[in-house]
CSV table of C-alpha atoms in Angstrom, one decimal:
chain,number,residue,atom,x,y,z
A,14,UNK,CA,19.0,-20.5,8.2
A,15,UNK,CA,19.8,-19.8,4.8
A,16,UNK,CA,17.2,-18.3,2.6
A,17,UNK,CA,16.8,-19.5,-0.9
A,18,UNK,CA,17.7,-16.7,-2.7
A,19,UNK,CA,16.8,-17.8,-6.4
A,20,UNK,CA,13.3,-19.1,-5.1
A,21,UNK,CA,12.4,-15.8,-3.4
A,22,UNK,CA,14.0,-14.0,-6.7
A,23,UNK,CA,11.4,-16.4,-8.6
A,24,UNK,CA,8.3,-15.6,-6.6
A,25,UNK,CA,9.0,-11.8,-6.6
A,26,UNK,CA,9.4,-11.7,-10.2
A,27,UNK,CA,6.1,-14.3,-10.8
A,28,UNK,CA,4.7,-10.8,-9.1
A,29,UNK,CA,5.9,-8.6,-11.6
A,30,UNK,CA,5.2,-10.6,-14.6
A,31,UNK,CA,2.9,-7.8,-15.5
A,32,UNK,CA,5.7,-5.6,-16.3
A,33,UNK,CA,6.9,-7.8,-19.0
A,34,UNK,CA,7.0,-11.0,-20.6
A,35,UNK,CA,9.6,-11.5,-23.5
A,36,UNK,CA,12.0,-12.8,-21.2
A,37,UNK,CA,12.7,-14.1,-17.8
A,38,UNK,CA,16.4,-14.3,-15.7
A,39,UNK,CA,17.6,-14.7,-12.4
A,40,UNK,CA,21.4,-14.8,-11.4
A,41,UNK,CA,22.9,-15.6,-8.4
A,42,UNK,CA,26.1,-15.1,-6.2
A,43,UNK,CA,27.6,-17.9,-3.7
A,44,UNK,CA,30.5,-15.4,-2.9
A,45,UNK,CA,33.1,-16.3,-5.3
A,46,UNK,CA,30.6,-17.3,-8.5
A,47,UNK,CA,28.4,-15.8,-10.4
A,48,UNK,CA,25.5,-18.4,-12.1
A,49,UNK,CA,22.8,-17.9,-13.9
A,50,UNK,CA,19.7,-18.8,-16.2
A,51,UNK,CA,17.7,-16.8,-18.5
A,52,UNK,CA,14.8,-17.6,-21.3
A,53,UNK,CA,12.5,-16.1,-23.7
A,54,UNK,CA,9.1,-16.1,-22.8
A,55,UNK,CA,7.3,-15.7,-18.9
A,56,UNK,CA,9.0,-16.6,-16.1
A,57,UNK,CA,7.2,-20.4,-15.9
A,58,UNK,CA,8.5,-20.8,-19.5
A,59,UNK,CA,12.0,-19.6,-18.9
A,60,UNK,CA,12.1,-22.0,-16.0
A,61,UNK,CA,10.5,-25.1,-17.0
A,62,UNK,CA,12.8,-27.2,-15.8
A,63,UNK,CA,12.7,-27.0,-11.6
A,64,UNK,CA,16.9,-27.7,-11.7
A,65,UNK,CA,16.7,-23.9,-13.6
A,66,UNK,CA,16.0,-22.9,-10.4
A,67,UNK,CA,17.6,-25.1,-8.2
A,68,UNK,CA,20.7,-25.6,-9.4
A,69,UNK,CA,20.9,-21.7,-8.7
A,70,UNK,CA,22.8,-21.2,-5.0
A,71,UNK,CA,23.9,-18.0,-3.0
A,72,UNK,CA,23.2,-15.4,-0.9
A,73,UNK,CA,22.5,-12.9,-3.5
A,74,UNK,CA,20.4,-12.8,-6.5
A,75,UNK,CA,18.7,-10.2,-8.9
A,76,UNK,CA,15.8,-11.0,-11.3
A,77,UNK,CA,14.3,-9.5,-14.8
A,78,UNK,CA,11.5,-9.9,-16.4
A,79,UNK,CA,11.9,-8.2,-19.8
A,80,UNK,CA,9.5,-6.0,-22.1
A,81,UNK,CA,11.2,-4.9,-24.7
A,82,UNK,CA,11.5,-1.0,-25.7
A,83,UNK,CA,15.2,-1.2,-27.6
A,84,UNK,CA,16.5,-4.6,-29.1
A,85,UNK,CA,15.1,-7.3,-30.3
A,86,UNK,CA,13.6,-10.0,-28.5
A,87,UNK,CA,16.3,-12.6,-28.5
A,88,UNK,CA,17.6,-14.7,-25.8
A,89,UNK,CA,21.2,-12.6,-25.9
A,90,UNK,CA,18.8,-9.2,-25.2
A,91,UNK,CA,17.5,-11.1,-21.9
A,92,UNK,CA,18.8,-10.0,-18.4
A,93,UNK,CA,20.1,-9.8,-16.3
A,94,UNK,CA,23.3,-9.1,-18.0
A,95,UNK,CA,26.5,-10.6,-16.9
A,96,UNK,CA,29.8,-9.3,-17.5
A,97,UNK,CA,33.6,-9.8,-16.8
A,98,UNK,CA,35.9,-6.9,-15.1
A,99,UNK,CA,38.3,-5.9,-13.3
A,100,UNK,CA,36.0,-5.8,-10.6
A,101,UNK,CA,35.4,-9.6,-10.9
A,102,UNK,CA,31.9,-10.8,-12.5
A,103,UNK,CA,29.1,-8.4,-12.3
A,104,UNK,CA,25.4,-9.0,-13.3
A,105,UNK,CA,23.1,-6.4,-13.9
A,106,UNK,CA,18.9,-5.9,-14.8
A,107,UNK,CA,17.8,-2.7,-15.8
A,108,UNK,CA,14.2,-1.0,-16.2
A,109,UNK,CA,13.8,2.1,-18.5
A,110,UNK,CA,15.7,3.5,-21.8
A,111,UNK,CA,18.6,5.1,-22.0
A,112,UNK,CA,18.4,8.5,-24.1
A,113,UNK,CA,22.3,8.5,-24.9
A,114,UNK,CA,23.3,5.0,-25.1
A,115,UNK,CA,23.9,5.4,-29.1
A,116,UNK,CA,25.6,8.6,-27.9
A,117,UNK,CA,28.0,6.6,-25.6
A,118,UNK,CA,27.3,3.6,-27.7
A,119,UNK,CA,29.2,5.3,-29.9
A,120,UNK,CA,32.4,6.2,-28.0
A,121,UNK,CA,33.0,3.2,-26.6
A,122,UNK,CA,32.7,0.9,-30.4
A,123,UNK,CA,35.1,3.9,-31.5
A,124,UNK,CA,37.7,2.8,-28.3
A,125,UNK,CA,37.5,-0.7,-29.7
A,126,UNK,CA,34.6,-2.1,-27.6
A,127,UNK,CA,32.8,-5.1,-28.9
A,128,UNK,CA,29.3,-5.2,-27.8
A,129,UNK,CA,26.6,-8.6,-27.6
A,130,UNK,CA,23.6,-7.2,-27.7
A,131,UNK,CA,21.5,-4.0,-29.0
A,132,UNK,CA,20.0,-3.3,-25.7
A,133,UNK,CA,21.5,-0.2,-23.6
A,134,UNK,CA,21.8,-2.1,-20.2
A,135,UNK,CA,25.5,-3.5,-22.0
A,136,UNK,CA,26.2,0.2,-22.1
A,137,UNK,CA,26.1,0.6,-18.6
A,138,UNK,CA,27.8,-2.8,-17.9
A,139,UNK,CA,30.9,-1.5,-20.1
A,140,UNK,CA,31.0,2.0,-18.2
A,141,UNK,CA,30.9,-0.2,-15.0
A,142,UNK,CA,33.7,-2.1,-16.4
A,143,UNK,CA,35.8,0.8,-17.7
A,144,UNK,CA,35.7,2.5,-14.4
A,145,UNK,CA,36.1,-1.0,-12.4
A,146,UNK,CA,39.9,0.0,-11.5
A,147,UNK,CA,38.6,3.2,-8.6
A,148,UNK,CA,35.8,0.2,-7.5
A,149,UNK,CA,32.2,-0.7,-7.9
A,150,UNK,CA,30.9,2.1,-6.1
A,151,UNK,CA,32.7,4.7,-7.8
A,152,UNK,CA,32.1,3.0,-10.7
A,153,UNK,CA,28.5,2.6,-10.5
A,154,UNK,CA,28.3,7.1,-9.2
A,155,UNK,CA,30.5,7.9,-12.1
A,156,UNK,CA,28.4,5.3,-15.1
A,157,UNK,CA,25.2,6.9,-13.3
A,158,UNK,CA,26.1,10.5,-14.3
A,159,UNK,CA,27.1,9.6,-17.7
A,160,UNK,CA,23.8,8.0,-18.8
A,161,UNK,CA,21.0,10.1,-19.1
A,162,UNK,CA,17.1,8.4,-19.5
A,163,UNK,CA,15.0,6.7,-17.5
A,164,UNK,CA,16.8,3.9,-15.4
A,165,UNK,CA,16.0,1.8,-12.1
A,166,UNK,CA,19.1,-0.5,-11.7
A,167,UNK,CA,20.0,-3.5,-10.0
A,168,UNK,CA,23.8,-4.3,-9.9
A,169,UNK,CA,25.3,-8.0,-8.2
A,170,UNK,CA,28.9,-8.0,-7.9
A,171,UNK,CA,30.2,-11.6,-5.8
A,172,UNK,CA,29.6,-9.7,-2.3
A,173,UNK,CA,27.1,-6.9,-2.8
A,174,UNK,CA,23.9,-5.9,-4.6
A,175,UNK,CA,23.5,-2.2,-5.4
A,176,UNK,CA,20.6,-0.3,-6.8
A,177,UNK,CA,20.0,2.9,-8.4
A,178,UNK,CA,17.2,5.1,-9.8
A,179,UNK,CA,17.7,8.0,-12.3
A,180,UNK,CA,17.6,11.5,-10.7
A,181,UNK,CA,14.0,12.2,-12.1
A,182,UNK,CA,12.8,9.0,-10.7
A,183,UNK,CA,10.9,7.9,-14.1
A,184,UNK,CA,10.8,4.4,-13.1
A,185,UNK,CA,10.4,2.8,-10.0
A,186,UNK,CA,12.1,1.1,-7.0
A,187,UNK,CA,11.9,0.6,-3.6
A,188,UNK,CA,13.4,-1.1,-0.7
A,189,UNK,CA,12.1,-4.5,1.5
A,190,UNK,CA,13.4,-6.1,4.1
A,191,UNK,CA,12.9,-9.9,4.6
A,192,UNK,CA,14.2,-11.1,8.4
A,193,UNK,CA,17.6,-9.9,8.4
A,194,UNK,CA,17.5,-9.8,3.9
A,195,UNK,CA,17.1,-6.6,2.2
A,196,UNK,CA,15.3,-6.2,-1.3
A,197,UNK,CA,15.1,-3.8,-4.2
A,198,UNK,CA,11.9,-4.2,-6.2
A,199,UNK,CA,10.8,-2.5,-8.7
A,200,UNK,CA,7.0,-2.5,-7.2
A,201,UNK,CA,6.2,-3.0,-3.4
A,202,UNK,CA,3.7,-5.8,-4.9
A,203,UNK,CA,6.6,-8.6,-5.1
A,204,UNK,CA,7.6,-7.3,-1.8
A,205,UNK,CA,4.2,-8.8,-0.3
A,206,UNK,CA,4.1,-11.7,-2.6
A,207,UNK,CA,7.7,-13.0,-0.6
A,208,UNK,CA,6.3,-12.0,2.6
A,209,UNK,CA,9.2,-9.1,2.7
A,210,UNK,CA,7.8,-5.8,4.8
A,211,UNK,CA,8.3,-2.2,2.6
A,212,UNK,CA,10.6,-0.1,3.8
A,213,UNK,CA,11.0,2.4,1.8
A,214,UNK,CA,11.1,3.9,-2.4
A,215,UNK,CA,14.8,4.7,-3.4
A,216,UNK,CA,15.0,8.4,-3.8
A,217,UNK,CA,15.3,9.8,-7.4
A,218,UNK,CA,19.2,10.4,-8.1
A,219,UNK,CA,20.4,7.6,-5.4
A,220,UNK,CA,22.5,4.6,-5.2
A,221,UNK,CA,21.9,1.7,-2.6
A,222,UNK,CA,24.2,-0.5,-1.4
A,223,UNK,CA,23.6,-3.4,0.0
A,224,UNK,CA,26.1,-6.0,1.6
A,225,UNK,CA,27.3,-7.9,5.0
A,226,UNK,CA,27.6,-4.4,6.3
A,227,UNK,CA,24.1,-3.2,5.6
A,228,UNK,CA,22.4,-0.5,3.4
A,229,UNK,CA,24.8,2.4,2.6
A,230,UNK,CA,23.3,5.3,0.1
A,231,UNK,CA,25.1,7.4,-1.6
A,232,UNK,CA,23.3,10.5,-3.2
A,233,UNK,CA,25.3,11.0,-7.0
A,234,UNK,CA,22.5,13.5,-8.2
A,235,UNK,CA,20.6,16.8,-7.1
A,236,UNK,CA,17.4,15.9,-6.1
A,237,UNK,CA,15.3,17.2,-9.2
A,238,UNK,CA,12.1,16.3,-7.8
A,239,UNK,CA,10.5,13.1,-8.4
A,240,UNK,CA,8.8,12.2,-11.7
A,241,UNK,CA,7.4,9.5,-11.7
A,242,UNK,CA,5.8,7.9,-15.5
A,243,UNK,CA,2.2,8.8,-14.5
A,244,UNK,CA,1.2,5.8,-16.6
A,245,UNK,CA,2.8,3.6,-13.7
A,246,UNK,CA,-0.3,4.9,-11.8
A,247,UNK,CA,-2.7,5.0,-15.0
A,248,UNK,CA,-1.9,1.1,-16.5
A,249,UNK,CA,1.7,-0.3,-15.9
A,250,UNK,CA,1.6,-0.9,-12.3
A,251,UNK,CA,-0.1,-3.8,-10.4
A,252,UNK,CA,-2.8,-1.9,-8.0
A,253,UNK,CA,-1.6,-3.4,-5.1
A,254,UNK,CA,1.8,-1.5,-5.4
A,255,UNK,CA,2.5,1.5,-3.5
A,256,UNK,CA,4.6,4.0,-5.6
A,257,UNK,CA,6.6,7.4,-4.7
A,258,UNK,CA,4.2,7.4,-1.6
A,259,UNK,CA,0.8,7.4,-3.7
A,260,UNK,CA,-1.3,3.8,-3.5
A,261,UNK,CA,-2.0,3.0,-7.3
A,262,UNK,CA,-5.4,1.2,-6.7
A,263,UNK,CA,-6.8,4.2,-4.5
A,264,UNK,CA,-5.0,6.6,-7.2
A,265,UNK,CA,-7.0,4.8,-9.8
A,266,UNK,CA,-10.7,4.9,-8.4
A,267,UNK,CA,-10.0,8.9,-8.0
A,268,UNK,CA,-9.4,9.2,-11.6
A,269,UNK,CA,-12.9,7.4,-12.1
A,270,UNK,CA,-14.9,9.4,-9.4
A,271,UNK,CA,-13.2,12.6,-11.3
A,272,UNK,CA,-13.8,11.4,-14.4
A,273,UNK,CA,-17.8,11.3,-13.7
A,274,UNK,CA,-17.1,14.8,-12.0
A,275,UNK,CA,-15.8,15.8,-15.3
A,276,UNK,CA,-17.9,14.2,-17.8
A,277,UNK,CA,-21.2,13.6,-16.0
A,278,UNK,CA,-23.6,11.4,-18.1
A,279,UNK,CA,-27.0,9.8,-17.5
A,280,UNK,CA,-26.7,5.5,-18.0
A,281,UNK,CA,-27.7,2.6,-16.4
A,282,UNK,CA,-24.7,0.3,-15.8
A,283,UNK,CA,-20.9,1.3,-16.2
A,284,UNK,CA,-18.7,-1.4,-16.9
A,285,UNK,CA,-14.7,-1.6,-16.7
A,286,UNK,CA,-12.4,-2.9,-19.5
A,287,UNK,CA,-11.1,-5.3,-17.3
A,288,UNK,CA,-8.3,-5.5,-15.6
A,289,UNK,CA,-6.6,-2.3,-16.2
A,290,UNK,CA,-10.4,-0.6,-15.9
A,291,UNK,CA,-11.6,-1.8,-12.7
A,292,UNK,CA,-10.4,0.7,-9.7
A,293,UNK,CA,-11.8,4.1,-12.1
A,294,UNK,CA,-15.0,2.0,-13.2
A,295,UNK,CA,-15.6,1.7,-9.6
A,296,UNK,CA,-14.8,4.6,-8.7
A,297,UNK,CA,-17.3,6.3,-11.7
A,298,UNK,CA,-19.8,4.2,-10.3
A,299,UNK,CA,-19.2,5.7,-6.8
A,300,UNK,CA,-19.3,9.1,-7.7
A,301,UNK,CA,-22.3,9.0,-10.4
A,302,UNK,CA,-24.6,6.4,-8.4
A,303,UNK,CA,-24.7,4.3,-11.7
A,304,UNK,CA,-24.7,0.6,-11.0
A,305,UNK,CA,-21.2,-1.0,-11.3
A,306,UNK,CA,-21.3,-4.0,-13.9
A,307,UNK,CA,-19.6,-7.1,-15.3
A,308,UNK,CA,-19.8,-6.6,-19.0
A,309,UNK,CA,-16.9,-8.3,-20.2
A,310,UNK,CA,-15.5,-11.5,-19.4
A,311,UNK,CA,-11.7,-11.8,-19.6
A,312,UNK,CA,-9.7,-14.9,-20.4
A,313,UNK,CA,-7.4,-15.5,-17.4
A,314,UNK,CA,-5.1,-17.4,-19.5
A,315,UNK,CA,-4.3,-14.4,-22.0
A,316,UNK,CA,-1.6,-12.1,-21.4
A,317,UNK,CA,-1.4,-7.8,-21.8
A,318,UNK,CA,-2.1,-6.8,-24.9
A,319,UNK,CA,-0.3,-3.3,-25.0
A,320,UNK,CA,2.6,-5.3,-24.0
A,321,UNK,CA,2.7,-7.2,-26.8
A,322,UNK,CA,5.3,-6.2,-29.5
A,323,UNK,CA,3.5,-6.9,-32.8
A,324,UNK,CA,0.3,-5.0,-34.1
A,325,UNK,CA,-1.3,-7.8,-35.8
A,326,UNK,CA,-0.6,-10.1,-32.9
A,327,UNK,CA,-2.5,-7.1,-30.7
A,328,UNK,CA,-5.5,-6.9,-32.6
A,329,UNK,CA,-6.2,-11.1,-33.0
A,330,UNK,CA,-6.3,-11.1,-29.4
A,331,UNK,CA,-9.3,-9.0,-28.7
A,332,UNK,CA,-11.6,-11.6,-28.8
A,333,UNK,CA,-9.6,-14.5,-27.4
A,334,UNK,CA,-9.0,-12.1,-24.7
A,335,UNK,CA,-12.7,-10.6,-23.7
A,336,UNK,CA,-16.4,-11.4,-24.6
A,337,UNK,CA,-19.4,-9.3,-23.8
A,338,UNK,CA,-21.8,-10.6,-21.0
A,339,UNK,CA,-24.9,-10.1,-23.3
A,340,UNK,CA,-27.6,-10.6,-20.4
A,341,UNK,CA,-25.6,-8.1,-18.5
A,342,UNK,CA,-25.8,-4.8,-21.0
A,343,UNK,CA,-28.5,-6.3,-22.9
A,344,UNK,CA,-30.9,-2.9,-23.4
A,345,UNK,CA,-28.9,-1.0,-21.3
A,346,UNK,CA,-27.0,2.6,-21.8
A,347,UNK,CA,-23.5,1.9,-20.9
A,348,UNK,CA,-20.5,3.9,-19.6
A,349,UNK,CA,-17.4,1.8,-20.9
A,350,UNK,CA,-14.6,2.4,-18.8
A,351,UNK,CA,-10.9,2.3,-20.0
A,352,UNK,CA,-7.6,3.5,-18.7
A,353,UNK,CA,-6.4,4.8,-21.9
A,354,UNK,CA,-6.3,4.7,-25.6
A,355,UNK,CA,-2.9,4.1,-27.8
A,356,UNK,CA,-3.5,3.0,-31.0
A,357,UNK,CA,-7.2,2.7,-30.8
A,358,UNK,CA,-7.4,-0.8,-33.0
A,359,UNK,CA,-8.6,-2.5,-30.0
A,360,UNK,CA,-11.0,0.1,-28.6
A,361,UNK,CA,-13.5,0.7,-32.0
A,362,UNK,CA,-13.8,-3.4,-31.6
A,363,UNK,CA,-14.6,-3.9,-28.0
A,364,UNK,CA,-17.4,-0.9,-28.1
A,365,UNK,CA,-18.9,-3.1,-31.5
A,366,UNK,CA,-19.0,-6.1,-29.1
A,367,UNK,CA,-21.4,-3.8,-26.5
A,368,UNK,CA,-23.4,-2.7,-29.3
A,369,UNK,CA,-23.4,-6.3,-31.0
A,370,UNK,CA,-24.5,-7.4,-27.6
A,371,UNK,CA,-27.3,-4.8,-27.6
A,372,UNK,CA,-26.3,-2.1,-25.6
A,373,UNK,CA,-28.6,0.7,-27.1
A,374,UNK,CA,-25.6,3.4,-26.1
A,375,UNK,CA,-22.1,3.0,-25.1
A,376,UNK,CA,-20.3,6.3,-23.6
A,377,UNK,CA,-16.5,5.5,-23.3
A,378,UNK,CA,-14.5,7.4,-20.6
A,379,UNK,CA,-11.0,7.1,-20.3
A,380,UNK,CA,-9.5,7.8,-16.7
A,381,UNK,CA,-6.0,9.2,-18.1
A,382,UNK,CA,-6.0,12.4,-20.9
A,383,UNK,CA,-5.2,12.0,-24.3
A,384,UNK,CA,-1.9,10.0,-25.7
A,385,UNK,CA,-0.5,12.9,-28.2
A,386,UNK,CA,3.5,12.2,-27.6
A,387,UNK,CA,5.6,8.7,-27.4
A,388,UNK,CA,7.3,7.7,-24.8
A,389,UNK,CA,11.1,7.6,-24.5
A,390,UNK,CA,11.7,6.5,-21.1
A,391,UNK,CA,10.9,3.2,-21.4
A,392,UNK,CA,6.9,2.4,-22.3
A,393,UNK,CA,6.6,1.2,-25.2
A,394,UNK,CA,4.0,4.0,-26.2
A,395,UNK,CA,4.5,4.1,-30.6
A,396,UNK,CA,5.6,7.4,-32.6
A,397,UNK,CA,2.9,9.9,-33.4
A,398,UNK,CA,1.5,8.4,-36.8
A,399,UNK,CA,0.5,5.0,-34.5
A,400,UNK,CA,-1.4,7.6,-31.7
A,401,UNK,CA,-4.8,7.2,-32.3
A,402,UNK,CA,-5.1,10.8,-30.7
A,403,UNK,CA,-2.4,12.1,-32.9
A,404,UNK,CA,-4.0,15.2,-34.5
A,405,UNK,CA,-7.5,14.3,-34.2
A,406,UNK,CA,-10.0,15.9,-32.1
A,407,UNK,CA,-12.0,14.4,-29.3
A,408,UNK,CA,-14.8,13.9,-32.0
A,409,UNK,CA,-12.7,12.4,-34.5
A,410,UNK,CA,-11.4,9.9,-32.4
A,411,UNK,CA,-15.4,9.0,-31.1
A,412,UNK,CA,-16.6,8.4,-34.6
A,413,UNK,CA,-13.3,6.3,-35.2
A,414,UNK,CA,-14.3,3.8,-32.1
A,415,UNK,CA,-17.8,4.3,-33.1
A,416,UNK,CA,-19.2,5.1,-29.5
A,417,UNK,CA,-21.7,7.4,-29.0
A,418,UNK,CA,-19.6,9.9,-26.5
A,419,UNK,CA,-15.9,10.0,-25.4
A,420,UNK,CA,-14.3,11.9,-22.8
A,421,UNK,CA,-10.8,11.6,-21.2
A,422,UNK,CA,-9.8,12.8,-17.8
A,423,UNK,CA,-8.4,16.3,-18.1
A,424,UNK,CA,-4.6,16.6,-17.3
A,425,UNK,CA,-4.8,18.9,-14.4
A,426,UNK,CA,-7.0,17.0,-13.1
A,427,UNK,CA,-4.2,14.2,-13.5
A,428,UNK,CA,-1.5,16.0,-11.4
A,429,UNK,CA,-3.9,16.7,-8.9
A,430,UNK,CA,-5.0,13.4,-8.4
A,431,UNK,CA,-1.3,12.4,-8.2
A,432,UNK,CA,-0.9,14.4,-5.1
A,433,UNK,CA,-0.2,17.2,-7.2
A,434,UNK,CA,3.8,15.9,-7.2
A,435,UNK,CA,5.9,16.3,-10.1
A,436,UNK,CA,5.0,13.4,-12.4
A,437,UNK,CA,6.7,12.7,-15.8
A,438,UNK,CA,3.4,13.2,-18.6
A,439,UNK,CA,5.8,13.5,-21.7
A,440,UNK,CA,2.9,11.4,-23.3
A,441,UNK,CA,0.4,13.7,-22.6
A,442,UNK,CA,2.1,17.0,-23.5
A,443,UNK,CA,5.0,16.2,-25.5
A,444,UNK,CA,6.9,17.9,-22.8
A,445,UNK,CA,9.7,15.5,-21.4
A,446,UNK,CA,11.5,15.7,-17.9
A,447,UNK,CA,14.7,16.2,-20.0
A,448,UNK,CA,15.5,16.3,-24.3
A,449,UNK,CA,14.3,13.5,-25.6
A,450,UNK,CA,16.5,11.8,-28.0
A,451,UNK,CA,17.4,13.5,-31.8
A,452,UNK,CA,16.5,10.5,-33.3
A,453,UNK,CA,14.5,7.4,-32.6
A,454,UNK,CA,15.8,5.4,-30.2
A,455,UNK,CA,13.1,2.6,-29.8
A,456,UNK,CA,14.4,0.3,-32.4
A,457,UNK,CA,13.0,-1.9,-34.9
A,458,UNK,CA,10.0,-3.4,-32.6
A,459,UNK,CA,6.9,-2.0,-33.5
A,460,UNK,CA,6.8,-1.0,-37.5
């Protein structure tokens, strides 16, 4: 029977909402035709309308749902991308940032190019294009080893859907399979969500392509060993994904029980900064023997708040977002459990609410090290001067939050917990997987 390809497209991605929500598009392929629909906002607001999604038939179809790190959010910066070639139509969503887009950018403006948008996804589309007379799939190896960054690709042209993931495997992707359907995802979460079994993560460095034929793969890059963002495992991933072979949830309550291991403190309830807090307060409380507490309840109907592009916007929404459960850490010592801290606005508020609430000691521990660096591969961690950890000492950033200890989780301690692969900790060292761009790439998001 055929599968509706747009409403499976629309599900998975309602799974992955996490990973962004500036923008929501699906396009899909009947063969010959390429449609699509795209809007600002989350996926339910892109597609109020149920024709959106309806009026949306084929047998192929790629989603996006966008969080911004170049470009401005407009509706022309949505994905996917569609484009006209050579090739025919071909529509394209990208995850990640491009360290030489400008670079390429560049080139291509100076060869008479007219580009739509500000985000580096067109760059690819017009490589794809330029190349489109030796064929998609030489097309797609030889765009792939002209950008350099952080990428995790899907590409639809009328008959096939490809995928591709850079050769340091910053961002993720793996493989499903749904009856006799294959999907890329960028989490194996969505994959469950559609009822589609895992089959596999795309390898760092390869292309897969999918069509009436099967799954072909084509390797276009020395295997440089996986690197996966370790803040995929720390914050950005749901932690019912599997990623690179590690199970993010389990990943997470290690980082807790190490964190007690670490930083051992007597208390008498630890409580998580929900959601992002819960596997490493649980597994803190595991570890230490210290009851595991509510002390914060979260408004469900609030969205990320790292995610959110505008400081001032980020700060409001501490409140509307959580409120102490005063009965709960009323007279109590508490250990305040957080996955990390970026700017630190938030963090000095939420351990006044504790104390406000009359927690006679809060003792924040943070299950990932120390943000020193930003991020160029496509988390939209700020420069330096916005880093709350920036050159301060531990100390300077506990009397800044106003708790009465800090620790973070040490960063071999972080490798190890990660299986001890390669992972990509640019953030935490300032050392990158490859040179980070000469200038600042990031655009005009975040000043």
């Amino acid at each position: 029977k055929p599968m509706d390809t747009a409403g499976v497209t629309y599900y998975g991605l309602y799974a992955l909402q996490h990973r962004g929500q500036e923008s929501a598009g699906i396009a899909v392929s009947n063969g010959e035709t390429i449609g699509m629909h795209k809007g600002l906002g989350l996926i339910t607001d892109a597609f109020k309308n149920t024709d959106d999604l309806h009026k949306l038939k084929g047998n192929i179809a790629i989603g996006h749902v966008r969080y911004s790190t170049t470009g401005a959010n407009t509706v022309e910066n949505s994905q996917p991308l569609v484009s006209n070639s050579k090739i025919g139509t071909i529509a394209m969503a990208h995850n990640g940032n491009l360290v030489n887009a400008d670079v390429i950018r560049e080139l291509l403006e100076d060869g008479g190019h007219i580009f739509h948008t500000s985000i580096d996804t067109e760059v690819i589309a017009t490589l794809l294009a330029r190349g489109a007379s030796k064929g998609i799939e030489k097309a797609v190896v030889d765009a792939m080893q002209a950008v350099k960054g952080s990428f995790a690709l899907v590409i639809m042209t009328k008959d096939k859907l490809i995928g591709a993931r850079d050769p340091h495997g910053i961002r993720p992707l793996c493989i499903g399979r749904l009856d006799e359907a294959y999907i890329l995802s960028s989490e194996s979460c969505a994959l469950d969500a559609v009822g589609a079994e895992f089959v596999r993560d795309v390898k760092p460095g390869e292309i897969v392509v999918i069509d009436k034929n099967g799954v072909k793969s084509i390797i276009y890059a020395e295997d440089s060993g996986c690197q996966t963002c370790c803040f995929e495992y720390i914050y950005f991933a749901r932690p019912d994904s599997q990623i690179d072979g590690l199970d993010v949830y389990t990943t997470r309550v290690k980082f807790g029980e190490q964190l007690y291991r670490e930083h051992k403190i007597e208390a008498d309830l630890v409580v998580p900064v929900p959601d992002s807090g819960i596997p490493s307060a649980i597994g803190y409380s595991k570890a230490s023997g210290i009851p595991y507490g509510t002390g914060f309840i979260k408004n469900r109907y609030v969205g990320r708040t790292f995610i959110k592009p505008q400081q001032k916007s980020r700060e409001s929404s501490v409140r509307v977002k959580l409120n102490v459960l005063k009965e709960a850490v009323n007279g109590k010592r508490v250990v305040m459990i957080d996955d990390s801290i970026v700017r630190g606005t938030t963090s000095d508020r939420i351990v006044q609410m504790l104390k406000d609430a009359g927690a006679t000691e809060v003792h924040v521990r943070i299950s990932s090290p120390p943000f020193i660096s930003e991020c160029y591969f496509g988390t939209d961690v700020p420069n330096k001067e916005q880093l709350i950890a920036h050159n301060r000492t531990i100390e300077d950033i506990r009397q800044v939050i106003g708790s009465d200890s800090l620790a973070y989780l040490s960063i071999d301690r972080l490798i190890e917990l990660s299986g001890g692969k390669a992972i990509c900790k640019g953030c935490f060292t300032g050392e990158y997987p490859m040179e980070p761009p000469t200038e600042d790439i990031r655009g005009e998001y975040d000043k």
